[in-house]
XYZ file of N, CA, C and O in Angstrom:
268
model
N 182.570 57.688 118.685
C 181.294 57.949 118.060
C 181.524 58.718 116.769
O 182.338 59.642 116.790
N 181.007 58.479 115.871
C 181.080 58.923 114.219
C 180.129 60.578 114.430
O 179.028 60.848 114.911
N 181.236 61.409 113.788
C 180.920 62.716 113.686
C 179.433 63.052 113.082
O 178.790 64.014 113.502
N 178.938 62.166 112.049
C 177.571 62.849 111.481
C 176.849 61.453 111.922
O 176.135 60.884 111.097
N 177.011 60.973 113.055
C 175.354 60.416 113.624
C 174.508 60.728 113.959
O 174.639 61.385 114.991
N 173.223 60.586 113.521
C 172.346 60.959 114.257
C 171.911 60.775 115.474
O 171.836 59.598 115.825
N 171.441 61.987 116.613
C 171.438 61.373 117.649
C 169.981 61.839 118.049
O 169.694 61.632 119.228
N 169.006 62.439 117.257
C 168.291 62.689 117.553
C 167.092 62.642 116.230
O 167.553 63.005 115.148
N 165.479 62.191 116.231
C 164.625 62.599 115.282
C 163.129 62.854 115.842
O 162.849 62.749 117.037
N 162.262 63.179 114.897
C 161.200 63.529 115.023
C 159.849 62.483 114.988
O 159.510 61.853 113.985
N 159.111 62.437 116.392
C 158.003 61.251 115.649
C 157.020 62.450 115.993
O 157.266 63.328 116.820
N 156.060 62.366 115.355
C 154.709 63.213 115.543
C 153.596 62.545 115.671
O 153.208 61.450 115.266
N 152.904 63.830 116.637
C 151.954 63.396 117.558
C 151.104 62.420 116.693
O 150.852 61.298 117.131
N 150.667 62.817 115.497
C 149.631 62.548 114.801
C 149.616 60.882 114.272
O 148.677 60.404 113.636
N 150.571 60.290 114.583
C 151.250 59.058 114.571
C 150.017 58.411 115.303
O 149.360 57.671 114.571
N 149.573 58.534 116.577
C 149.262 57.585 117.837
C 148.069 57.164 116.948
O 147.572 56.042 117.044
N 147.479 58.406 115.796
C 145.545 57.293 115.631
C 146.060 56.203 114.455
O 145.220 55.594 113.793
N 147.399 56.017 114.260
C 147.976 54.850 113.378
C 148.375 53.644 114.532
O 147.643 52.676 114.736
N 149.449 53.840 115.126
C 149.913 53.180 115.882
C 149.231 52.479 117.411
O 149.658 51.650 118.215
N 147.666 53.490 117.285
C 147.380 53.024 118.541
C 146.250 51.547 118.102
O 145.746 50.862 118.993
N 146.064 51.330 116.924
C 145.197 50.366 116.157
C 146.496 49.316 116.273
O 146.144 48.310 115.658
N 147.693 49.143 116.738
C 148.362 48.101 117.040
C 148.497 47.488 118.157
O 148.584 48.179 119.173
N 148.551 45.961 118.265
C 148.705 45.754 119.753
C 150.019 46.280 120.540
O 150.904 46.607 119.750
N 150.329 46.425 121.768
C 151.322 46.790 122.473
C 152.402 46.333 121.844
O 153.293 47.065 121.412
N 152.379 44.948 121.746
C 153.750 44.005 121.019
C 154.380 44.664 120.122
O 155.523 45.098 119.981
N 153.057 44.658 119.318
C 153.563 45.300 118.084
C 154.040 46.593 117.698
O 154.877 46.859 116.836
N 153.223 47.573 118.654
C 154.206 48.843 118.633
C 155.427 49.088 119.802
O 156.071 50.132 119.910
N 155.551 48.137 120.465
C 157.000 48.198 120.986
C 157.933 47.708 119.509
O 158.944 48.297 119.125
N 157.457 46.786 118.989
C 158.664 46.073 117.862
C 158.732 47.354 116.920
O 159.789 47.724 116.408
N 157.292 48.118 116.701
C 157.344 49.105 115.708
C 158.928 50.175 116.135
O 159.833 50.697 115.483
N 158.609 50.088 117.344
C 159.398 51.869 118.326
C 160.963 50.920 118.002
O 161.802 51.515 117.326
N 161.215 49.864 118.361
C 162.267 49.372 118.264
C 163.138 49.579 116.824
O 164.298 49.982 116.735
N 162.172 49.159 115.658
C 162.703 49.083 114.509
C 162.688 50.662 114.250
O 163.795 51.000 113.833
N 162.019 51.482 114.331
C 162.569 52.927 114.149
C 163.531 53.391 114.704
O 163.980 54.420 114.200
N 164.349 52.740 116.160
C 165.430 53.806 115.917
C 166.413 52.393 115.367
O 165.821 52.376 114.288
N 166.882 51.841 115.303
C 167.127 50.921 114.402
C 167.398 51.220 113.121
O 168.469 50.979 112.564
N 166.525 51.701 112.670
C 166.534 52.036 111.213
C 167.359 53.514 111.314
O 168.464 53.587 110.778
N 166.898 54.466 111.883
C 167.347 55.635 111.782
C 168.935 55.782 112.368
O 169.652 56.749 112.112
N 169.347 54.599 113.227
C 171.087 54.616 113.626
C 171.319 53.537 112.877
O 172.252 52.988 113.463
N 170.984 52.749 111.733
C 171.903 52.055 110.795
C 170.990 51.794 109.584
O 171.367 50.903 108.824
N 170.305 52.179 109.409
C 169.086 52.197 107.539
C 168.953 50.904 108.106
O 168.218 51.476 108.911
N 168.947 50.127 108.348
C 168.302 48.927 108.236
C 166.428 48.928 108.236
O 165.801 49.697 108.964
N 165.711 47.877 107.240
C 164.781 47.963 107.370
C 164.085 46.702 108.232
O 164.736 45.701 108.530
N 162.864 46.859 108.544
C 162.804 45.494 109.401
C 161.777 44.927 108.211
O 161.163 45.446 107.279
N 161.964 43.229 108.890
C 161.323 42.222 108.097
C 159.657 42.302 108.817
O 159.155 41.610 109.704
N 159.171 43.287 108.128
C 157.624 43.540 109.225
C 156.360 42.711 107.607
O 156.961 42.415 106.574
N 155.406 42.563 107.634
C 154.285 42.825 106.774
C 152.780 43.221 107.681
O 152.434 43.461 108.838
N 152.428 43.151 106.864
C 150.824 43.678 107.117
C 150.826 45.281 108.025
O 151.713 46.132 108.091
N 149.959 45.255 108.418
C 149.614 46.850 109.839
C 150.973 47.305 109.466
O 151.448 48.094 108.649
N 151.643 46.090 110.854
C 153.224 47.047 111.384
C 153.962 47.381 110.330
O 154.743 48.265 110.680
N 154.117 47.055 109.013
C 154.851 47.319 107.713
C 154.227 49.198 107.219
O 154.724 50.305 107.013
N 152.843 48.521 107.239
C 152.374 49.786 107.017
C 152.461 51.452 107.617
O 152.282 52.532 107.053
N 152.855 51.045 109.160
C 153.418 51.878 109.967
C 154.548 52.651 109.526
O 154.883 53.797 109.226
N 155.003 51.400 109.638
C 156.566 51.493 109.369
C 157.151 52.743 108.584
O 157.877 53.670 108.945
N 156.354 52.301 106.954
C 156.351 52.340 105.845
C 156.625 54.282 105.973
O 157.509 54.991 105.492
N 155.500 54.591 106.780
C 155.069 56.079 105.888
C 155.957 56.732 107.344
O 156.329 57.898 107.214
N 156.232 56.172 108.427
C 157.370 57.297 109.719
C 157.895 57.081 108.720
O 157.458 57.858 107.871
N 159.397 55.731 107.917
C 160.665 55.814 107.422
C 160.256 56.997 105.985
O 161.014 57.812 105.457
N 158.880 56.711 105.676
C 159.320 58.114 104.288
C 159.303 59.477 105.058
O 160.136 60.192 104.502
N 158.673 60.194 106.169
C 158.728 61.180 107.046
C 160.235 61.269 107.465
O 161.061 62.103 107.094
N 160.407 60.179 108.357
C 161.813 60.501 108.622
C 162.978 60.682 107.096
O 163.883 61.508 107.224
N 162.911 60.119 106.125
C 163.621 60.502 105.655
C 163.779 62.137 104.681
O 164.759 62.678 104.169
N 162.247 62.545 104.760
C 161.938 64.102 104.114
C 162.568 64.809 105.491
O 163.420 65.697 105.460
N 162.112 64.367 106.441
C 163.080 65.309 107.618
C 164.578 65.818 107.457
O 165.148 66.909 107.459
N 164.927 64.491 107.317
C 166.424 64.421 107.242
C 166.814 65.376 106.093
O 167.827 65.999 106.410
N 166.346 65.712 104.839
C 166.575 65.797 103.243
C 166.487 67.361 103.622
O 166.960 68.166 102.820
N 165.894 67.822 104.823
C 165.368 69.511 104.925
C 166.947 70.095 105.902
O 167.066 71.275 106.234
């Protein structure tokens, strides 16, 4: 295992009145592509809602990371 992985981040509460306007599907694929992204940057091929989700955790998670 690589010395500076991350093995841990932050989702906040305040997330759910975004994520709960998605269907189940879609916020399982959402939860999927976040840690995904956060153990290899990859971004996912999302548009519309779930993009939009997406969009503003990966800028959070990355001000997290930057502190």
């Amino acid at each position: 295992m690589e010395q500076n992985k991350i093995k841990s981040f932050v989702l906040y509460t305040d997330y759910v009145k975004h994520i709960s306007l998605l269907t189940d599907e879609e916020a399982g694929k959402l939860l999927f592509a976040i840690f995904e992204y956060v153990d290899s940057g990859k971004k996912p091929d999302f548009s519309g809602a779930l993009m939009m989700c997406f969009s503003f955790i990966a800028d959070q998670l990355a001000r997290d990371k930057e502190k």
